[in-house]
Amino acid sequence: MTPRAGTMRLACMFSSILLFGAAGLLLFISLQDSTELTPQQVPGVKFNIRLQRPRDDFPPGGSQDGVFKAPTERVARDASSRAPRGLRLLVPDPPPGHPNTGARLRPRQRRRRLLIKKMPSAAATPVPANSSTGSAAPDGHWARLQQRQRERKRAVGEACAKFRAAGSRRPVTPRHVSRIFVEDRHRVLYCEVPKAGCSNWKRVLMVLAGLAASPAGLQHDAVHYGGALKRLDAFDRPGILHRLRTYTKMLFVREPFERLVSAFRDKFEHPNSYYHPVFGKAILARYRANASGEALRTGAGVRFPEFVQYLLDVHRPVGMDIHWDHVSRLCSPCLIDYDFVGKFESLEDDANFFLSLIHAPRNLTFPRFKDRHAQEARTTAGITRRYFAQLSAPQRQRAYDFYYMDYLMFNYSKPFADLY
């Protein structure tokens, strides 16, 4: 055999061996079960891959009854938190009817009586029957009242978020809830804002509590000084926190300048055995030049500009009073999440809407009568402008600054065009 022929034979034998080896490898791969092929493990990452269940494992009514539905892909929760950046691990969802028994169930949230947050739509809910006419309100009116509440709560939340530093929410103390009245039968908490319908609201709460048959027969002194209604700060701390979590919390507010004028007219333009000697005498002594002896003795006759001087003085001769204090201080709406925010300007609508929400007796409607000085006109926007016309522009601006948080929080417009 020549050397050239031997070399050719060796090359042919080597080629044949390679071809037979390749053919055997292909045959071996084709015979393997695809489920035995596992993906390469990424260091530090746990793959969580579940195989698709056979068709006859699905219960009746599952996705295999009829047209087959391929499982959707989702990111594996137990792997994605540890996966290297850019790596997305996909696993199929478990088939319908076979929940993952290893998954933790979400704990049931604590039941809260947040009526506004879970208000049903107007189309699916009976309309309120507590109205001034005694008849049910139209669906559109009901829906508008719901929307109004959402907007008011959002305005309060945005104002609080704007001016409260992150993580600065303080614990609730008895001082924060000292103006909140409790009605346990209907699980209501009412924060009293004087000169915003508070006397009639207390009458309504007494009727709800079963202490009176009707608001009409309850006199002013019995409502305010009779001690029939319990304040929230009378409870121990667990009792306070329990009621704040589970009762329906509401407050009613009023345009700040209008509320201020209403308080001045009530307390200083009529005989008053408390406000004249306590506030009137101090105001006249500090802010009226050459005050008469009679005025200094009785405290009567305080003028509105003198009253505003006292209000804006950082060194007041006598302290603040609830009738003209800020609502943000009286009710702490940035600390207490009120479920219902009513306004004096829409008092009847808002009040009767609230009574319907808490399922008050159908014959109970919010009283219309004026609590004191019934022959005198209520304080309106026009009357308020006449009183503030007695002030200089800088005084009006300072008064606006004083009540700025109330204007912002409850979405009231600037009462004068020159305010900033």
Coordinates of C-alpha atoms in Angstrom, one line a residue:
M1 CA 0.0 0.0 0.0
T2 CA 1.4 3.4 -1.0
P3 CA 1.6 6.1 1.7
R4 CA -0.9 8.2 -0.3
A5 CA -3.5 5.4 -0.2
G6 CA -3.0 4.9 3.5
T7 CA -3.6 8.6 4.3
M8 CA -6.8 8.6 2.3
R9 CA -8.1 5.5 4.1
L10 CA -7.4 7.1 7.6
A11 CA -9.3 10.3 6.5
C12 CA -12.3 8.4 5.4
M13 CA -12.4 6.3 8.6
F14 CA -12.2 9.5 10.8
S15 CA -15.0 11.2 8.8
S16 CA -17.2 8.2 9.2
I17 CA -16.6 8.1 13.0
L18 CA -17.6 11.8 13.2
L19 CA -20.8 11.3 11.1
F20 CA -21.9 8.3 13.2
G21 CA -21.2 10.3 16.4
A22 CA -23.2 13.3 15.3
A23 CA -26.1 11.0 14.2
G24 CA -26.1 9.3 17.6
L25 CA -26.2 12.6 19.4
L26 CA -29.1 13.9 17.4
L27 CA -31.0 10.6 18.0
F28 CA -30.3 10.8 21.8
I29 CA -31.6 14.4 22.0
S30 CA -34.8 13.6 20.1
L31 CA -35.6 10.8 22.4
Q32 CA -35.3 12.9 25.6
D33 CA -38.4 14.1 27.5
S34 CA -38.6 17.9 27.2
T35 CA -39.6 18.2 30.8
E36 CA -36.2 16.9 31.9
L37 CA -34.4 19.9 30.4
T38 CA -33.9 22.4 33.2
P39 CA -32.7 26.0 32.7
Q40 CA -29.2 26.9 33.7
Q41 CA -29.3 28.3 37.3
V42 CA -28.2 31.9 37.7
P43 CA -25.9 32.3 40.7
G44 CA -27.9 33.7 43.7
V45 CA -31.3 33.3 41.9
K46 CA -33.9 30.7 42.7
F47 CA -36.0 29.7 39.8
N48 CA -39.6 28.9 40.5
I49 CA -41.0 27.1 37.5
R50 CA -44.1 25.0 37.7
L51 CA -45.1 22.6 34.9
Q52 CA -48.4 22.9 33.2
R53 CA -51.0 20.5 34.7
P54 CA -52.4 17.8 32.4
R55 CA -55.8 18.5 30.8
D56 CA -57.7 16.0 32.9
D57 CA -56.5 17.6 36.2
F58 CA -58.7 20.7 35.7
P59 CA -62.0 20.7 37.6
P60 CA -65.3 21.1 35.8
G61 CA -65.8 24.7 35.0
G62 CA -62.1 25.4 34.8
S63 CA -60.3 26.8 31.8
Q64 CA -60.0 23.3 30.2
D65 CA -63.8 22.9 29.7
G66 CA -64.0 23.9 26.1
V67 CA -61.3 26.1 24.6
F68 CA -57.8 25.7 26.1
K69 CA -56.5 28.9 27.7
A70 CA -52.7 29.2 27.9
P71 CA -51.4 30.3 31.2
T72 CA -50.4 33.9 31.3
E73 CA -46.8 34.8 32.3
R74 CA -45.9 36.9 35.3
V75 CA -42.8 37.8 37.2
A76 CA -41.8 35.4 39.9
R77 CA -42.1 37.2 43.2
D78 CA -39.8 35.0 45.0
A79 CA -37.0 35.5 42.4
S80 CA -37.4 39.0 41.1
S81 CA -36.3 40.6 44.3
R82 CA -33.0 38.8 44.0
A83 CA -32.5 38.8 40.3
P84 CA -29.5 40.6 38.7
R85 CA -30.4 43.9 37.0
G86 CA -31.9 43.3 33.6
L87 CA -33.0 39.7 34.3
R88 CA -36.7 39.1 34.2
L89 CA -37.8 35.6 35.4
L90 CA -41.1 34.4 34.0
V91 CA -43.3 31.7 35.4
P92 CA -46.9 30.6 34.5
D93 CA -49.8 31.5 36.7
P94 CA -51.4 28.6 38.5
P95 CA -54.4 27.1 36.6
P96 CA -57.9 28.3 37.6
G97 CA -59.4 26.3 40.4
H98 CA -56.1 25.4 41.9
P99 CA -55.0 28.3 44.2
N100 CA -51.5 28.3 45.4
T101 CA -51.8 26.9 48.9
G102 CA -48.5 28.2 49.9
A103 CA -49.4 31.8 49.2
R104 CA -50.2 34.0 52.2
L105 CA -53.7 35.3 52.3
R106 CA -54.1 39.1 52.6
P107 CA -55.4 39.8 56.2
R108 CA -58.8 41.2 56.3
Q109 CA -58.7 44.9 56.9
R110 CA -60.2 46.5 60.0
R111 CA -63.8 47.5 59.4
R112 CA -64.3 51.2 59.5
R113 CA -67.4 53.2 59.1
L114 CA -66.1 55.4 56.4
L115 CA -69.3 56.2 54.7
I116 CA -68.0 58.5 52.0
K117 CA -65.2 56.2 50.9
K118 CA -67.6 53.3 50.4
M119 CA -70.6 55.3 49.1
P120 CA -72.3 53.3 46.3
S121 CA -73.2 54.9 43.1
A122 CA -76.4 56.8 42.8
A123 CA -77.9 54.4 40.3
A124 CA -77.5 51.5 42.7
T125 CA -78.5 53.2 46.0
P126 CA -81.9 54.5 47.3
V127 CA -81.9 58.2 47.4
P128 CA -82.1 59.9 50.8
A129 CA -85.5 60.5 52.3
N130 CA -84.3 63.0 54.9
S131 CA -84.9 66.2 53.0
S132 CA -86.7 69.4 53.8
T133 CA -89.6 68.4 51.6
G134 CA -89.8 64.9 53.0
S135 CA -89.6 63.3 49.6
A136 CA -86.7 61.5 48.0
A137 CA -84.1 63.6 46.2
P138 CA -83.4 63.0 42.5
D139 CA -80.5 60.6 41.6
G140 CA -78.5 63.5 40.1
H141 CA -78.7 65.5 43.3
W142 CA -77.6 62.5 45.4
A143 CA -74.6 62.0 43.0
R144 CA -73.7 65.7 43.3
L145 CA -73.7 65.5 47.1
Q146 CA -71.3 62.5 46.9
Q147 CA -69.0 64.3 44.5
R148 CA -69.0 67.4 46.7
Q149 CA -67.8 65.4 49.7
R150 CA -65.0 63.8 47.7
E151 CA -63.8 67.3 46.6
R152 CA -64.0 68.7 50.1
K153 CA -62.1 65.8 51.6
R154 CA -59.5 66.1 48.8
A155 CA -59.0 69.8 49.5
V156 CA -58.4 69.1 53.2
G157 CA -55.9 66.3 52.4
E158 CA -54.0 68.5 49.9
A159 CA -53.7 71.4 52.3
C160 CA -52.5 69.2 55.2
A161 CA -50.0 67.4 52.9
K162 CA -48.7 70.8 51.7
F163 CA -48.0 72.2 55.2
R164 CA -47.2 69.1 57.2
A165 CA -43.7 67.8 57.2
A166 CA -43.2 64.2 56.1
G167 CA -43.5 61.8 59.1
S168 CA -44.6 64.6 61.5
R169 CA -48.1 63.2 62.3
R170 CA -48.5 63.6 66.1
P171 CA -50.4 61.2 68.4
V172 CA -53.9 62.2 69.2
T173 CA -54.3 63.7 72.7
P174 CA -57.4 64.6 74.7
R175 CA -56.8 68.3 73.8
H176 CA -57.2 67.4 70.1
V177 CA -60.7 65.8 70.7
S178 CA -62.0 68.2 73.4
R179 CA -64.5 69.8 70.9
I180 CA -65.8 66.5 69.6
F181 CA -69.2 65.3 70.8
V182 CA -70.2 61.6 70.9
E183 CA -73.4 60.0 69.9
D184 CA -73.0 56.2 70.5
R185 CA -76.3 54.9 69.2
H186 CA -75.6 55.9 65.6
R187 CA -71.8 55.9 66.1
V188 CA -71.3 59.6 65.3
L189 CA -68.5 62.0 66.3
Y190 CA -69.3 65.7 65.7
C191 CA -66.6 68.4 66.0
E192 CA -68.3 71.6 67.2
V193 CA -67.4 74.7 65.2
P194 CA -69.3 77.7 66.8
K195 CA -71.2 79.9 64.5
A196 CA -71.5 77.1 61.9
G197 CA -74.8 75.6 63.0
C198 CA -73.5 74.0 66.1
S199 CA -76.5 74.6 68.4
N200 CA -78.9 72.9 66.0
W201 CA -76.4 70.0 65.4
K202 CA -76.4 69.4 69.2
R203 CA -80.2 69.4 69.2
V204 CA -80.1 66.7 66.4
L205 CA -77.5 64.6 68.3
M206 CA -79.7 64.7 71.4
V207 CA -82.6 63.4 69.3
L208 CA -80.4 60.7 67.8
A209 CA -79.3 59.7 71.3
G210 CA -83.0 59.4 72.4
L211 CA -82.7 62.3 74.8
A212 CA -85.4 64.3 73.1
A213 CA -88.3 63.6 70.7
S214 CA -87.7 66.7 68.5
P215 CA -85.1 69.4 68.1
A216 CA -87.7 72.1 68.3
G217 CA -88.4 71.8 72.0
L218 CA -84.7 72.1 73.1
Q219 CA -83.7 75.4 74.6
H220 CA -80.3 77.0 74.0
D221 CA -79.0 76.7 77.6
A222 CA -80.2 73.0 77.8
V223 CA -78.3 72.3 74.6
H224 CA -75.0 74.0 75.5
Y225 CA -74.9 73.8 79.3
G226 CA -77.1 70.8 80.2
G227 CA -74.3 68.3 79.9
A228 CA -76.5 65.8 78.0
L229 CA -73.9 65.1 75.3
K230 CA -70.6 63.5 76.2
R231 CA -67.3 64.8 74.8
L232 CA -64.7 62.5 73.4
D233 CA -62.1 63.6 75.8
A234 CA -64.2 62.2 78.7
F235 CA -63.2 58.7 77.6
D236 CA -60.0 56.9 78.4
R237 CA -57.4 56.6 75.7
P238 CA -58.6 53.2 74.4
G239 CA -62.1 54.5 74.2
I240 CA -61.0 57.6 72.3
L241 CA -59.0 55.6 69.8
H242 CA -61.7 53.0 69.3
R243 CA -64.3 55.7 68.5
L244 CA -61.9 57.6 66.2
R245 CA -61.3 54.3 64.3
T246 CA -64.9 53.1 64.0
Y247 CA -67.3 56.0 64.3
T248 CA -68.4 58.4 61.5
K249 CA -66.6 61.7 62.1
M250 CA -68.0 64.9 60.8
L251 CA -67.6 68.7 61.1
F252 CA -69.3 71.7 59.6
V253 CA -67.4 74.9 58.7
R254 CA -68.2 78.4 57.5
E255 CA -66.6 81.1 55.5
P256 CA -64.0 82.5 58.0
F257 CA -64.8 86.2 57.7
E258 CA -68.5 85.6 57.8
R259 CA -68.1 83.4 60.9
L260 CA -66.0 86.1 62.6
V261 CA -68.7 88.8 61.9
S262 CA -71.4 86.5 63.1
A263 CA -69.5 85.9 66.4
F264 CA -68.9 89.6 66.9
R265 CA -72.6 90.5 66.4
D266 CA -73.7 87.7 68.7
K267 CA -71.3 88.4 71.6
F268 CA -70.7 92.2 71.5
E269 CA -73.8 93.8 69.9
H270 CA -76.2 92.2 72.4
P271 CA -76.1 92.1 76.2
N272 CA -73.9 89.3 77.4
S273 CA -72.9 88.5 80.9
Y274 CA -69.7 86.8 80.0
Y275 CA -68.2 88.3 76.9
H276 CA -68.7 91.9 77.9
P277 CA -66.9 91.7 81.3
V278 CA -64.3 89.2 80.2
F279 CA -63.4 90.3 76.7
G280 CA -65.1 93.7 76.2
K281 CA -63.4 95.4 79.2
A282 CA -60.0 94.1 78.2
I283 CA -60.4 95.2 74.6
L284 CA -61.7 98.6 75.4
A285 CA -58.9 99.2 78.0
R286 CA -56.2 98.3 75.4
Y287 CA -57.5 99.6 72.1
R288 CA -59.8 102.6 72.8
A289 CA -58.1 105.8 73.6
N290 CA -60.0 107.8 76.3
A291 CA -62.5 105.1 76.9
S292 CA -65.3 106.2 79.3
G293 CA -65.5 104.9 82.8
E294 CA -68.9 103.3 82.0
A295 CA -67.4 101.4 79.0
L296 CA -64.5 100.2 81.1
R297 CA -66.8 99.2 83.9
T298 CA -69.3 97.2 81.8
G299 CA -67.2 96.2 78.7
A300 CA -70.2 97.1 76.4
G301 CA -70.0 98.9 73.1
V302 CA -66.9 97.2 71.6
R303 CA -66.6 98.3 67.9
F304 CA -65.6 95.8 65.1
P305 CA -62.2 97.5 64.3
E306 CA -61.3 97.3 68.1
F307 CA -62.3 93.6 68.1
V308 CA -60.1 92.9 65.1
Q309 CA -57.2 94.7 66.7
Y310 CA -57.5 92.4 69.7
L311 CA -57.8 89.3 67.3
L312 CA -54.6 90.2 65.5
D313 CA -52.5 91.2 68.5
V314 CA -49.9 88.6 69.3
H315 CA -49.9 90.0 72.9
R316 CA -53.7 89.9 73.4
P317 CA -54.9 91.2 76.7
V318 CA -57.2 88.2 77.0
G319 CA -56.9 84.8 75.4
M320 CA -58.5 83.2 72.3
D321 CA -62.1 82.0 72.2
I322 CA -63.7 79.1 70.4
H323 CA -66.2 81.4 68.6
W324 CA -63.4 82.9 66.5
D325 CA -60.6 80.4 66.8
H326 CA -59.4 78.6 63.6
V327 CA -61.2 75.5 62.6
S328 CA -57.8 73.9 62.1
R329 CA -57.1 74.3 65.8
L330 CA -60.6 73.4 67.0
C331 CA -61.0 70.1 65.1
S332 CA -57.4 69.2 64.1
P333 CA -58.4 68.0 60.6
C334 CA -54.8 67.3 59.7
L335 CA -54.6 64.8 62.6
I336 CA -58.2 63.4 62.5
D337 CA -59.5 62.0 59.2
Y338 CA -63.1 63.4 59.0
D339 CA -65.5 61.3 57.0
F340 CA -67.9 64.1 56.3
V341 CA -67.2 67.9 55.7
G342 CA -70.3 70.0 55.7
K343 CA -70.5 73.8 55.0
F344 CA -72.8 76.4 56.6
E345 CA -73.4 77.8 53.1
S346 CA -75.1 74.5 52.1
L347 CA -76.2 73.6 55.6
E348 CA -79.6 72.1 54.9
D349 CA -78.6 69.9 52.0
D350 CA -75.4 68.7 53.7
A351 CA -77.0 68.0 57.0
N352 CA -79.9 66.1 55.7
F353 CA -77.6 64.1 53.4
F354 CA -75.5 63.2 56.4
L355 CA -78.6 62.1 58.3
S356 CA -79.5 59.8 55.5
L357 CA -76.1 58.3 55.4
I358 CA -76.2 57.3 59.1
H359 CA -79.7 56.0 58.7
A360 CA -81.3 58.5 61.1
P361 CA -85.1 58.3 61.6
R362 CA -86.8 59.3 58.4
N363 CA -88.8 62.0 60.2
L364 CA -85.7 63.8 61.5
T365 CA -84.6 66.7 59.5
F366 CA -82.1 69.5 60.3
P367 CA -83.9 72.4 62.0
R368 CA -84.1 75.7 60.2
F369 CA -84.8 78.1 63.1
K370 CA -82.3 80.6 64.3
D371 CA -81.0 79.8 67.8
R372 CA -80.5 83.3 69.2
H373 CA -81.7 86.8 68.3
A374 CA -84.4 85.3 66.0
Q375 CA -85.6 88.7 64.8
E376 CA -82.2 89.7 63.5
A377 CA -81.1 88.8 60.0
R378 CA -78.5 86.1 59.7
T379 CA -75.0 87.2 58.9
T380 CA -74.6 87.1 55.1
A381 CA -71.7 87.8 52.7
G382 CA -73.2 91.3 52.2
I383 CA -73.3 92.1 55.9
T384 CA -69.8 90.7 56.3
R385 CA -68.5 93.1 53.6
R386 CA -70.1 96.1 55.4
Y387 CA -68.2 95.2 58.6
F388 CA -64.9 94.7 56.9
A389 CA -65.3 98.0 55.1
Q390 CA -64.6 99.5 58.5
L391 CA -61.0 98.1 58.3
S392 CA -58.0 99.4 56.4
A393 CA -56.6 97.3 53.6
P394 CA -53.6 96.1 55.7
Q395 CA -56.0 95.0 58.5
R396 CA -58.1 93.0 56.0
Q397 CA -54.9 91.4 54.7
R398 CA -53.7 90.5 58.2
A399 CA -57.1 89.1 59.0
Y400 CA -57.0 86.9 55.9
D401 CA -53.5 85.7 56.8
F402 CA -54.8 84.9 60.3
Y403 CA -57.5 82.6 58.8
Y404 CA -55.4 81.5 55.8
M405 CA -55.4 77.8 56.6
D406 CA -59.2 77.7 57.0
Y407 CA -59.5 79.4 53.6
L408 CA -57.2 77.0 52.0
M409 CA -58.3 73.8 53.7
F410 CA -62.0 74.3 53.1
N411 CA -61.6 75.8 49.6
Y412 CA -63.1 79.2 50.3
S413 CA -62.4 82.1 47.8
K414 CA -60.6 85.3 48.8
P415 CA -63.4 87.6 50.1
F416 CA -61.7 90.8 48.7
A417 CA -59.9 91.3 45.4
D418 CA -56.9 93.1 46.9
L419 CA -56.0 90.2 49.1
Y420 CA -53.0 88.1 48.3

